Amino acid sequence: MTKSKQHISLIPQMLAQKGISNIVISPGSRNAPLIRVLYNHFKHECISLVDERSAAYFALGTALRTKKPAIIVSTSGTAALNYAPAIAEAFHQGIPLIALTADRPQEWIDMQDNQAIRQKSIYTENRKASYNFPIESNTTDDIWYANRILNEAYNHAISGKPGPVHINIPLREPLYAPIPDTETFQEISYSETSGFTPQENHIKTWNSAQRIMIIGGQHVPDKRLNDALNTIAEQDQRVVVFAEPISNLQGDSIISRPDLLVAEYSKKPDRIRPDLIISFGGQIVSKRLKTFIRNLDRTKHWHISADGKHIDTFQQLNTVIKALPADFFEAIGKYAQKTNTTEYAVRLKDMYQALITDMTALTTNLPYSDFSVFKNLALNFKEEDILFAGNSSVVRYIQLFQTACHAIYANRGTSGIDGCLSTAAGIAHSTNRKVITVIGDLSFVYDSNGLWNRNLPSNLKIIVINNKGGGIFSLIPGPSEQEAFDDLIEAHHPVDISKLASAFGIEHYLVENINQLDATYKAFYQTSGCSILEVETPKENNARVFNNFIKHI
């Protein structure tokens, strides 16, 4: 028994004190001491996933759903590099992750030793903080320093806008000797002031504005925020709330498909132009909405964020307010005046409802295509379902149709296709509700190792929209005109989805026309385990139907 690694035993103590049990471990030898201490404490709560890239996205999904940090543990070398995509997503979306990467001793770096790369600060600018753990615990100062690092890393991960932190842990051999417990972990607590009181100039600006447009970006479900925004919008006719589905805001006063309004009135901007814009949350999907506001003459724009970061998505920013969005809007509802002297909100809501009616008529009897499939799927989703939207064309189609789902997630921090399936599996692991995952065929094949999971959640339901390539590139101007479009941009592929499902022992269903969809979806949904619904669509129809719709709105 060696005491030189005694400080490693602080790690499970810290996690237990903080109430964290989302631990995803990828196998290896250099991380054997970490595996030993974590398994001794958490036993079968530890999840084993071999592919580090998939493992990190899975952990991201658990953190996204539970709103608690998740732990990822890797061996040394390129294993640690494979965490980078998920860490970047967590950083830009604001999801707490703690990466524990085992490393070789410093003296062996750049010495052509096995699995030894430069791991210090390996995630560079895409993490909130990075630490190098003491290599041994030969003194009380070593224990104190390790204790301090663990506290600081955890507090960084959860403070302000949450995000990923990295603890690099160099370890000497022997790697398999028993590790004694150290003194009890000493917690350094962290707290932030809650609540928000608006300044006098905030109230004055709000009260004098006649057209207030609140724009919600991506956000986790938040009942306080939802209630506060609906109350403001119901009581003040100057206020309109634009909130795409991934903002997870619902209510009669919420305009959830702002793209329709902007498309209709982009050439008549004065009809919907605000004189005060208030934004919050993460990414906004609609390029049309962003472009519309960027092209307005100078207008007031406030951005609300927990970390007070200057987010100038619309190139109109003139005020940054450091506050939780729920705190801010509750305070505005309490302190600011409400007025019905303008018909701005009423007019926009009426215009929006008219567009919804037009859209219903326009999308009746569509040819079989991605568009008609998404319209049909939206009607099948249930309120109790959790929806995970893949990137590229999938999230854009989902933005067009109202669904009953009250929780919608997507990897929109960096908008990559590389970890969508694994993230959805992590979400499913953290809930008893069914997680309906809608992804494209490229996303599915790219992240098919997300199915390489001995404990794949039975409540994970995967819908693969198979249009034989990157369908998004047929919907936007430019790519399809390139000579190398088929092979190098759309990237058509020969993969048989049913054989991939079979390789992982997952039930597979196939839809080849719209008449099969409802009945097949019901069977797929009711299957007791994880299941895959593959929907093959004719790519020759997809761009034509979508562009015809866009032209008419």
Coordinates of C-alpha atoms in Angstrom, one line a residue:
M1 CA 0.0 0.0 0.0
T2 CA 1.4 3.4 -1.0
K3 CA 0.6 6.7 0.5
S4 CA 2.0 8.6 -2.5
K5 CA -1.4 8.4 -4.2
Q6 CA -3.4 9.1 -1.1
H7 CA -4.6 12.4 -2.4
I8 CA -6.5 10.5 -5.2
S9 CA -9.0 9.3 -2.6
L10 CA -10.2 12.9 -2.1
I11 CA -11.9 12.8 -5.5
P12 CA -14.8 10.4 -4.6
Q13 CA -15.2 12.1 -1.2
M14 CA -15.7 15.4 -3.0
L15 CA -18.2 14.0 -5.4
A16 CA -20.2 12.3 -2.6
Q17 CA -20.3 15.6 -0.6
K18 CA -21.5 17.5 -3.6
G19 CA -24.2 14.9 -4.4
I20 CA -22.6 14.0 -7.8
S21 CA -23.0 10.4 -9.1
N22 CA -22.9 11.0 -12.9
I23 CA -19.5 9.3 -13.5
V24 CA -18.6 8.1 -17.0
I25 CA -15.3 6.1 -17.2
S26 CA -13.5 5.0 -20.3
P27 CA -11.1 2.1 -19.7
G28 CA -7.3 2.3 -19.6
S29 CA -4.3 1.6 -17.5
R30 CA -2.9 5.0 -16.6
N31 CA -6.3 5.9 -15.1
A32 CA -6.5 2.7 -13.0
P33 CA -6.0 4.5 -9.7
L34 CA -8.9 6.8 -10.5
I35 CA -11.1 3.9 -11.5
R36 CA -10.2 2.1 -8.3
V37 CA -11.2 4.9 -5.9
L38 CA -14.3 5.8 -7.8
Y39 CA -15.6 2.2 -8.1
N40 CA -14.8 1.6 -4.4
H41 CA -17.1 4.4 -3.5
F42 CA -19.8 4.5 -6.2
K43 CA -19.8 0.8 -7.4
H44 CA -22.2 0.2 -10.2
E45 CA -23.2 3.9 -10.4
C46 CA -20.1 4.3 -12.6
I47 CA -20.8 3.9 -16.3
S48 CA -18.3 2.4 -18.6
L49 CA -18.1 3.7 -22.2
V50 CA -15.1 2.8 -24.3
D51 CA -15.3 5.5 -27.0
E52 CA -14.1 8.7 -25.1
R53 CA -15.8 11.1 -27.6
S54 CA -19.1 9.3 -27.2
A55 CA -18.6 9.0 -23.4
A56 CA -18.1 12.8 -23.0
Y57 CA -21.2 13.6 -25.0
F58 CA -23.1 11.0 -22.9
A59 CA -22.0 12.7 -19.7
L60 CA -22.9 16.1 -21.2
G61 CA -26.5 14.7 -21.7
T62 CA -26.7 13.6 -18.1
A63 CA -25.5 17.1 -16.9
L64 CA -27.9 18.8 -19.3
R65 CA -30.9 17.0 -17.8
T66 CA -29.9 16.9 -14.1
K67 CA -28.3 20.4 -14.1
K68 CA -25.5 18.9 -12.0
P69 CA -21.9 18.4 -13.1
A70 CA -21.0 15.1 -14.7
I71 CA -17.6 13.5 -14.4
I72 CA -15.6 12.0 -17.3
V73 CA -12.5 9.9 -16.6
S74 CA -9.9 8.9 -19.2
T75 CA -6.5 7.4 -19.6
S76 CA -3.6 9.4 -21.0
G77 CA -2.7 10.3 -24.6
T78 CA -5.2 10.8 -27.4
A79 CA -8.0 9.4 -25.2
A80 CA -8.0 12.8 -23.5
L81 CA -8.1 14.6 -26.9
N82 CA -11.3 12.7 -27.8
Y83 CA -13.1 14.7 -25.0
A84 CA -12.5 17.9 -26.8
P85 CA -15.7 18.1 -29.0
A86 CA -18.1 17.6 -26.0
I87 CA -16.1 20.0 -23.8
A88 CA -16.4 22.6 -26.5
E89 CA -20.2 22.0 -26.7
A90 CA -20.4 22.2 -22.9
F91 CA -18.4 25.4 -22.8
H92 CA -20.5 27.2 -25.4
Q93 CA -23.9 25.9 -24.2
G94 CA -23.1 26.3 -20.5
I95 CA -23.2 22.8 -19.2
P96 CA -21.1 21.7 -16.1
L97 CA -18.6 18.9 -16.8
I98 CA -15.5 17.9 -14.9
A99 CA -12.9 16.1 -17.0
L100 CA -10.4 14.0 -15.1
T101 CA -7.6 12.9 -17.4
A102 CA -4.8 10.6 -16.2
D103 CA -1.4 11.6 -17.4
R104 CA 2.2 10.4 -17.5
P105 CA 4.7 12.1 -15.1
Q106 CA 6.0 15.3 -16.5
E107 CA 9.6 14.0 -17.0
W108 CA 8.3 11.5 -19.5
I109 CA 6.5 14.0 -21.8
D110 CA 8.2 14.4 -25.2
M111 CA 10.4 11.4 -24.4
Q112 CA 8.8 9.0 -26.9
D113 CA 7.1 7.1 -24.1
N114 CA 3.9 5.2 -24.6
Q115 CA 0.6 7.3 -24.6
A116 CA 2.4 10.4 -23.5
I117 CA 1.3 13.8 -25.1
R118 CA 1.2 17.3 -23.8
Q119 CA -2.0 17.3 -21.7
K120 CA -1.7 20.4 -19.6
S121 CA -4.4 22.8 -20.6
I122 CA -5.2 20.5 -23.5
Y123 CA -8.6 22.1 -24.1
T124 CA -7.1 25.6 -24.3
E125 CA -9.9 28.2 -24.8
N126 CA -12.9 25.9 -24.6
R127 CA -13.1 25.4 -20.9
K128 CA -13.7 27.6 -17.9
A129 CA -10.6 26.4 -16.0
S130 CA -7.8 23.9 -16.1
Y131 CA -5.7 22.4 -13.2
N132 CA -2.7 20.1 -12.9
F133 CA -3.1 17.8 -9.8
P134 CA -0.1 17.0 -7.6
I135 CA 1.7 13.9 -8.8
E136 CA 2.1 12.6 -5.3
S137 CA 0.9 13.3 -1.7
N138 CA 4.1 13.1 0.3
T139 CA 3.4 16.1 2.5
T140 CA 0.4 17.7 4.1
D141 CA 0.7 20.6 1.7
D142 CA 0.2 18.1 -1.2
I143 CA -3.1 17.0 0.4
W144 CA -4.1 20.6 1.0
Y145 CA -3.3 21.6 -2.6
A146 CA -5.3 18.7 -4.0
N147 CA -8.2 19.5 -1.8
R148 CA -8.1 23.1 -2.9
I149 CA -8.0 22.2 -6.6
L150 CA -11.0 19.9 -6.3
N151 CA -13.0 22.7 -4.6
E152 CA -12.0 25.3 -7.0
A153 CA -12.7 23.2 -10.0
Y154 CA -16.2 22.2 -8.9
N155 CA -17.1 25.8 -7.9
H156 CA -15.9 27.0 -11.3
A157 CA -18.0 24.4 -13.1
I158 CA -21.2 25.6 -11.4
S159 CA -20.7 29.3 -11.0
G160 CA -22.1 32.1 -13.2
K161 CA -22.7 30.5 -16.5
P162 CA -21.9 26.8 -15.8
G163 CA -19.3 25.0 -18.0
P164 CA -16.5 22.4 -18.2
V165 CA -13.4 22.3 -16.1
H166 CA -10.3 20.1 -16.6
I167 CA -8.2 18.4 -13.9
N168 CA -5.1 16.7 -15.4
I169 CA -3.8 14.0 -13.1
P170 CA -0.2 12.8 -13.6
L171 CA 0.3 9.3 -12.1
R172 CA 3.4 7.3 -11.5
E173 CA 3.6 3.5 -11.4
P174 CA 2.7 1.3 -9.7
L175 CA -0.9 1.9 -10.9
Y176 CA -2.7 -1.1 -9.4
A177 CA -1.6 -0.9 -5.7
P178 CA -4.3 -0.3 -3.1
I179 CA -4.8 3.4 -2.2
P180 CA -5.4 4.4 1.4
D181 CA -8.1 6.9 2.4
T182 CA -6.8 10.3 3.3
E183 CA -8.2 12.7 5.8
T184 CA -11.8 13.8 5.1
F185 CA -12.3 16.1 2.2
Q186 CA -12.6 19.7 3.4
E187 CA -15.3 21.5 1.5
I188 CA -14.9 25.1 0.4
S189 CA -18.5 26.2 -0.2
Y190 CA -19.5 28.7 -2.8
S191 CA -22.6 30.9 -3.1
E192 CA -23.8 33.6 -5.4
T193 CA -26.2 36.3 -4.6
S194 CA -29.7 35.5 -5.8
G195 CA -32.3 37.9 -7.0
F196 CA -32.1 41.1 -9.0
T197 CA -33.1 44.7 -8.5
P198 CA -33.3 46.8 -11.7
Q199 CA -31.5 50.1 -11.7
E200 CA -33.4 53.3 -12.2
N201 CA -32.2 53.7 -15.8
H202 CA -33.5 50.2 -16.6
I203 CA -36.9 51.1 -15.3
K204 CA -36.9 54.4 -17.1
T205 CA -35.9 52.8 -20.4
W206 CA -38.5 50.0 -20.1
N207 CA -41.3 52.4 -19.1
S208 CA -40.6 54.7 -22.1
A209 CA -40.4 52.0 -24.7
Q210 CA -43.4 51.5 -26.9
R211 CA -42.4 48.3 -28.7
I212 CA -40.5 45.7 -26.6
M213 CA -39.3 42.5 -28.2
I214 CA -37.9 39.8 -25.9
I215 CA -35.9 37.1 -27.7
G216 CA -35.1 33.9 -25.9
G217 CA -32.2 31.7 -27.1
Q218 CA -31.6 28.1 -26.2
H219 CA -32.5 27.4 -22.6
V220 CA -33.2 24.5 -20.4
P221 CA -36.8 24.2 -19.1
D222 CA -37.3 26.8 -16.3
K223 CA -40.7 27.2 -14.8
R224 CA -39.9 30.5 -13.1
L225 CA -38.7 32.0 -16.3
N226 CA -41.6 30.7 -18.3
D227 CA -44.2 32.0 -15.8
A228 CA -42.5 35.5 -15.5
L229 CA -42.4 36.0 -19.3
N230 CA -46.0 34.9 -19.8
T231 CA -47.1 37.2 -17.0
I232 CA -45.3 40.2 -18.6
A233 CA -46.6 39.4 -22.1
E234 CA -50.1 39.0 -20.9
Q235 CA -50.2 42.2 -18.9
D236 CA -48.3 44.6 -21.1
Q237 CA -49.4 45.1 -24.7
R238 CA -46.1 46.6 -25.6
V239 CA -44.3 43.3 -25.1
V240 CA -43.9 40.4 -27.5
V241 CA -41.8 37.3 -26.8
F242 CA -40.0 35.5 -29.6
A243 CA -38.9 32.1 -28.4
E244 CA -37.9 29.2 -30.7
P245 CA -38.8 25.7 -29.5
I246 CA -35.3 25.1 -28.1
S247 CA -35.8 28.0 -25.6
N248 CA -38.3 25.7 -23.8
L249 CA -40.8 28.5 -23.3
Q250 CA -44.5 27.8 -23.8
G251 CA -47.7 29.8 -23.4
D252 CA -50.4 31.6 -25.3
S253 CA -48.3 34.8 -25.3
I254 CA -45.2 33.1 -26.7
I255 CA -44.4 33.4 -30.5
S256 CA -42.6 30.1 -30.9
R257 CA -42.0 30.3 -34.7
P258 CA -40.7 33.9 -35.2
D259 CA -39.1 32.9 -38.5
L260 CA -42.6 33.0 -40.1
L261 CA -43.1 36.7 -39.0
V262 CA -39.7 37.8 -40.1
A263 CA -40.0 36.1 -43.4
E264 CA -43.3 37.8 -44.1
Y265 CA -42.3 41.2 -43.0
S266 CA -38.6 41.4 -43.8
K267 CA -39.4 43.9 -46.6
K268 CA -41.7 45.9 -44.3
P269 CA -39.6 46.0 -41.2
D270 CA -41.4 48.9 -39.6
R271 CA -44.5 46.7 -39.1
I272 CA -42.6 44.6 -36.5
R273 CA -39.6 46.8 -35.6
P274 CA -39.0 47.1 -31.8
D275 CA -37.5 50.1 -30.0
L276 CA -36.1 47.9 -27.2
I277 CA -34.8 44.3 -27.7
I278 CA -34.0 42.2 -24.6
S279 CA -32.2 38.9 -25.3
F280 CA -31.2 36.0 -23.1
G281 CA -30.1 32.4 -23.4
G282 CA -27.9 30.6 -25.9
Q283 CA -28.0 30.1 -29.6
I284 CA -30.8 31.2 -31.9
V285 CA -31.4 28.9 -34.8
S286 CA -33.1 31.3 -37.2
K287 CA -30.5 33.1 -39.4
R288 CA -33.4 35.1 -40.9
L289 CA -34.2 36.5 -37.4
K290 CA -30.6 37.4 -36.7
T291 CA -30.2 39.1 -40.1
F292 CA -33.4 41.0 -39.8
I293 CA -32.4 42.6 -36.5
R294 CA -28.8 43.2 -37.6
N295 CA -30.2 45.2 -40.6
L296 CA -32.4 47.5 -38.5
D297 CA -31.4 51.0 -37.9
R298 CA -29.7 51.4 -34.5
T299 CA -32.0 50.3 -31.7
K300 CA -31.6 49.6 -28.0
H301 CA -30.5 46.0 -27.1
W302 CA -30.1 44.6 -23.6
H303 CA -28.5 41.2 -23.1
I304 CA -29.2 39.3 -19.8
S305 CA -26.8 36.7 -18.7
A306 CA -25.6 35.1 -15.5
D307 CA -21.9 35.8 -16.3
G308 CA -22.4 39.3 -17.7
K309 CA -20.7 38.4 -20.9
H310 CA -21.0 40.8 -23.9
I311 CA -23.1 38.7 -26.4
D312 CA -23.8 41.0 -29.4
T313 CA -25.5 38.5 -31.7
F314 CA -27.5 41.2 -33.3
Q315 CA -24.8 43.9 -33.6
Q316 CA -27.1 46.2 -31.6
L317 CA -25.9 45.7 -28.0
N318 CA -25.7 48.7 -25.7
T319 CA -26.5 47.2 -22.3
V320 CA -25.3 44.1 -20.5
I321 CA -27.2 43.0 -17.4
K322 CA -25.6 40.4 -15.1
A323 CA -28.5 38.4 -13.8
L324 CA -30.3 35.1 -14.1
P325 CA -33.0 35.6 -16.7
A326 CA -35.8 34.4 -14.3
D327 CA -34.6 36.9 -11.7
F328 CA -34.5 39.7 -14.2
F329 CA -38.0 39.2 -15.6
E330 CA -39.5 38.6 -12.2
A331 CA -38.0 41.9 -11.1
I332 CA -39.2 43.7 -14.2
G333 CA -42.7 42.4 -13.6
K334 CA -42.6 43.7 -10.1
Y335 CA -41.0 47.1 -10.5
A336 CA -41.8 48.3 -14.1
Q337 CA -45.1 49.8 -15.2
K338 CA -47.5 48.0 -17.5
T339 CA -49.4 49.6 -20.2
N340 CA -52.0 48.9 -22.9
T341 CA -51.5 52.2 -24.7
T342 CA -50.0 50.5 -27.7
E343 CA -51.2 47.6 -29.9
Y344 CA -47.7 46.4 -30.8
A345 CA -48.1 43.0 -29.2
V346 CA -51.7 42.5 -30.2
R347 CA -50.9 43.3 -33.8
L348 CA -47.9 41.0 -34.0
K349 CA -49.8 38.1 -32.4
D350 CA -52.7 38.6 -34.8
M351 CA -50.2 38.6 -37.7
Y352 CA -48.6 35.5 -36.3
Q353 CA -51.9 33.6 -36.0
A354 CA -52.8 34.5 -39.6
L355 CA -49.5 33.1 -40.8
I356 CA -50.0 29.9 -38.8
T357 CA -53.4 29.6 -40.5
D358 CA -51.8 30.2 -43.9
M359 CA -49.0 27.7 -43.1
T360 CA -51.6 25.0 -42.3
A361 CA -53.3 25.5 -45.6
L362 CA -50.0 25.6 -47.5
T363 CA -48.7 22.4 -45.9
T364 CA -51.8 20.3 -46.7
N365 CA -51.3 17.4 -49.1
L366 CA -47.6 17.8 -49.5
P367 CA -45.6 15.3 -51.5
Y368 CA -43.7 12.7 -49.5
S369 CA -40.6 14.5 -48.2
D370 CA -38.7 15.5 -45.1
F371 CA -41.2 18.4 -44.8
S372 CA -44.2 16.2 -44.7
V373 CA -42.5 13.7 -42.4
F374 CA -41.7 16.4 -39.8
K375 CA -45.2 17.8 -40.0
N376 CA -46.6 14.3 -39.2
L377 CA -44.0 13.5 -36.5
A378 CA -44.9 16.8 -34.7
L379 CA -48.4 15.5 -34.3
N380 CA -47.3 12.3 -32.8
F381 CA -45.0 13.7 -30.0
K382 CA -46.6 13.7 -26.6
E383 CA -46.4 16.3 -23.8
E384 CA -44.6 13.9 -21.5
D385 CA -42.0 13.1 -24.1
I386 CA -38.5 14.7 -24.1
L387 CA -37.4 15.7 -27.6
F388 CA -33.8 15.8 -28.7
A389 CA -33.3 17.6 -32.0
G390 CA -30.3 16.8 -34.2
N391 CA -28.5 19.6 -36.0
S392 CA -28.4 20.8 -39.6
S393 CA -31.8 20.4 -41.3
V394 CA -33.5 18.5 -38.4
V395 CA -33.5 21.3 -35.9
R396 CA -34.7 23.7 -38.6
Y397 CA -37.6 21.5 -39.5
I398 CA -38.6 21.1 -35.9
Q399 CA -38.6 24.9 -35.5
L400 CA -41.4 25.0 -38.1
F401 CA -44.0 22.9 -36.3
Q402 CA -45.7 23.1 -33.0
T403 CA -45.3 20.0 -30.8
A404 CA -46.8 19.0 -27.5
C405 CA -43.3 18.4 -25.9
H406 CA -42.4 20.7 -23.0
A407 CA -38.7 19.8 -23.0
I408 CA -36.6 20.1 -26.1
Y409 CA -32.8 19.7 -26.2
A410 CA -30.2 20.1 -28.9
N411 CA -26.4 20.5 -29.1
R412 CA -26.5 24.1 -30.3
G413 CA -23.5 25.4 -28.4
T414 CA -21.3 24.5 -31.4
S415 CA -24.0 23.0 -33.6
G416 CA -22.0 19.9 -34.6
I417 CA -23.4 16.6 -35.7
D418 CA -20.7 14.5 -34.0
G419 CA -22.3 13.7 -30.6
C420 CA -26.1 14.1 -30.9
L421 CA -27.0 10.4 -30.4
S422 CA -24.6 10.0 -27.4
T423 CA -26.0 13.2 -25.8
A424 CA -29.6 11.9 -26.2
A425 CA -28.5 8.6 -24.6
G426 CA -27.2 10.6 -21.6
I427 CA -30.4 12.5 -21.3
A428 CA -32.4 9.2 -21.4
H429 CA -30.1 7.7 -18.7
S430 CA -31.2 10.6 -16.4
T431 CA -35.0 10.4 -16.8
N432 CA -37.8 7.9 -16.8
R433 CA -39.5 9.7 -19.6
K434 CA -39.2 8.6 -23.2
V435 CA -36.5 10.6 -25.1
I436 CA -37.5 10.9 -28.8
T437 CA -34.3 11.6 -30.7
V438 CA -34.6 12.9 -34.2
I439 CA -31.4 13.0 -36.2
G440 CA -30.3 12.8 -39.8
D441 CA -28.6 9.8 -41.3
L442 CA -25.1 11.4 -41.3
S443 CA -25.4 12.3 -37.6
F444 CA -26.6 8.8 -36.8
V445 CA -23.8 7.0 -38.7
Y446 CA -21.2 9.5 -37.4
D447 CA -22.1 8.9 -33.8
S448 CA -23.3 5.3 -34.0
N449 CA -20.8 4.4 -31.2
G450 CA -23.4 6.1 -29.0
L451 CA -25.1 2.7 -29.2
W452 CA -22.0 0.9 -27.9
N453 CA -23.3 1.0 -24.4
R454 CA -24.0 -2.1 -22.2
N455 CA -26.7 -0.2 -20.4
L456 CA -28.3 1.7 -23.3
P457 CA -31.4 3.3 -21.9
S458 CA -34.6 1.4 -22.8
N459 CA -36.5 4.8 -23.0
L460 CA -34.3 6.0 -25.8
K461 CA -36.2 6.2 -29.1
I462 CA -34.2 7.1 -32.2
I463 CA -35.7 8.5 -35.4
V464 CA -33.3 8.6 -38.3
I465 CA -34.3 10.8 -41.2
N466 CA -32.5 9.0 -44.0
N467 CA -32.2 11.2 -47.1
K468 CA -28.9 9.6 -48.1
G469 CA -26.6 12.5 -47.1
G470 CA -26.4 16.0 -45.7
G471 CA -29.8 17.2 -46.6
I472 CA -29.2 20.7 -45.2
F473 CA -26.9 21.5 -48.1
S474 CA -29.7 21.2 -50.6
L475 CA -31.8 23.7 -48.6
I476 CA -29.4 26.6 -48.5
P477 CA -28.2 28.6 -51.5
G478 CA -24.8 27.8 -52.9
P479 CA -23.7 24.2 -52.0
S480 CA -25.8 22.4 -54.5
E481 CA -24.4 24.5 -57.4
Q482 CA -20.9 23.1 -56.7
E483 CA -19.4 20.5 -59.0
A484 CA -18.3 18.3 -56.1
F485 CA -21.7 18.5 -54.3
D486 CA -22.7 14.9 -54.3
D487 CA -19.4 13.4 -53.1
L488 CA -17.7 16.1 -51.1
I489 CA -20.5 18.3 -49.7
E490 CA -23.7 16.3 -49.4
A491 CA -21.6 13.2 -48.7
H492 CA -24.0 10.6 -49.8
H493 CA -23.2 7.2 -48.2
P494 CA -23.9 3.5 -48.6
V495 CA -24.6 2.6 -45.0
D496 CA -27.4 0.2 -44.2
I497 CA -29.1 1.6 -41.0
S498 CA -30.9 -1.7 -40.3
K499 CA -27.5 -3.6 -40.2
L500 CA -26.1 -1.0 -37.8
A501 CA -29.2 -1.5 -35.6
S502 CA -28.7 -5.3 -35.8
A503 CA -25.1 -5.1 -34.9
F504 CA -26.1 -3.5 -31.6
G505 CA -29.1 -5.7 -31.0
I506 CA -31.7 -2.9 -31.4
E507 CA -35.2 -3.2 -32.8
H508 CA -35.4 -1.5 -36.2
Y509 CA -38.5 -0.1 -38.0
L510 CA -38.6 1.3 -41.5
V511 CA -40.9 3.8 -43.1
E512 CA -40.8 4.4 -46.9
N513 CA -43.9 6.4 -47.5
I514 CA -46.2 8.7 -45.5
N515 CA -49.0 6.1 -45.3
Q516 CA -46.8 3.9 -43.2
L517 CA -45.7 6.5 -40.7
D518 CA -48.4 6.7 -38.1
A519 CA -48.8 2.9 -37.5
T520 CA -45.1 2.3 -37.7
Y521 CA -44.4 5.1 -35.3
K522 CA -46.9 3.7 -32.8
A523 CA -45.2 0.3 -32.9
F524 CA -41.7 1.9 -32.6
Y525 CA -42.9 4.1 -29.7
Q526 CA -44.4 1.2 -27.7
T527 CA -41.4 -1.2 -28.0
S528 CA -40.2 -1.9 -24.5
G529 CA -36.5 -1.3 -25.3
C530 CA -34.4 1.2 -27.2
S531 CA -35.6 1.2 -30.8
I532 CA -34.8 2.8 -34.1
L533 CA -37.3 4.2 -36.6
E534 CA -35.7 4.8 -40.0
V535 CA -37.6 7.1 -42.3
E536 CA -36.3 7.0 -45.9
T537 CA -37.2 10.1 -47.8
P538 CA -36.7 10.9 -51.6
K539 CA -34.0 13.6 -51.7
E540 CA -35.2 14.8 -55.0
N541 CA -38.4 16.0 -53.3
N542 CA -36.9 17.5 -50.2
A543 CA -35.3 20.7 -51.5
R544 CA -38.2 21.4 -53.9
V545 CA -40.9 21.1 -51.2
F546 CA -38.9 23.1 -48.6
N547 CA -38.0 25.9 -51.0
N548 CA -41.6 26.1 -52.3
F549 CA -42.7 26.6 -48.8
I550 CA -40.1 29.3 -48.1
K551 CA -41.0 31.1 -51.3
H552 CA -44.7 31.3 -50.3
I553 CA -44.1 32.6 -46.9

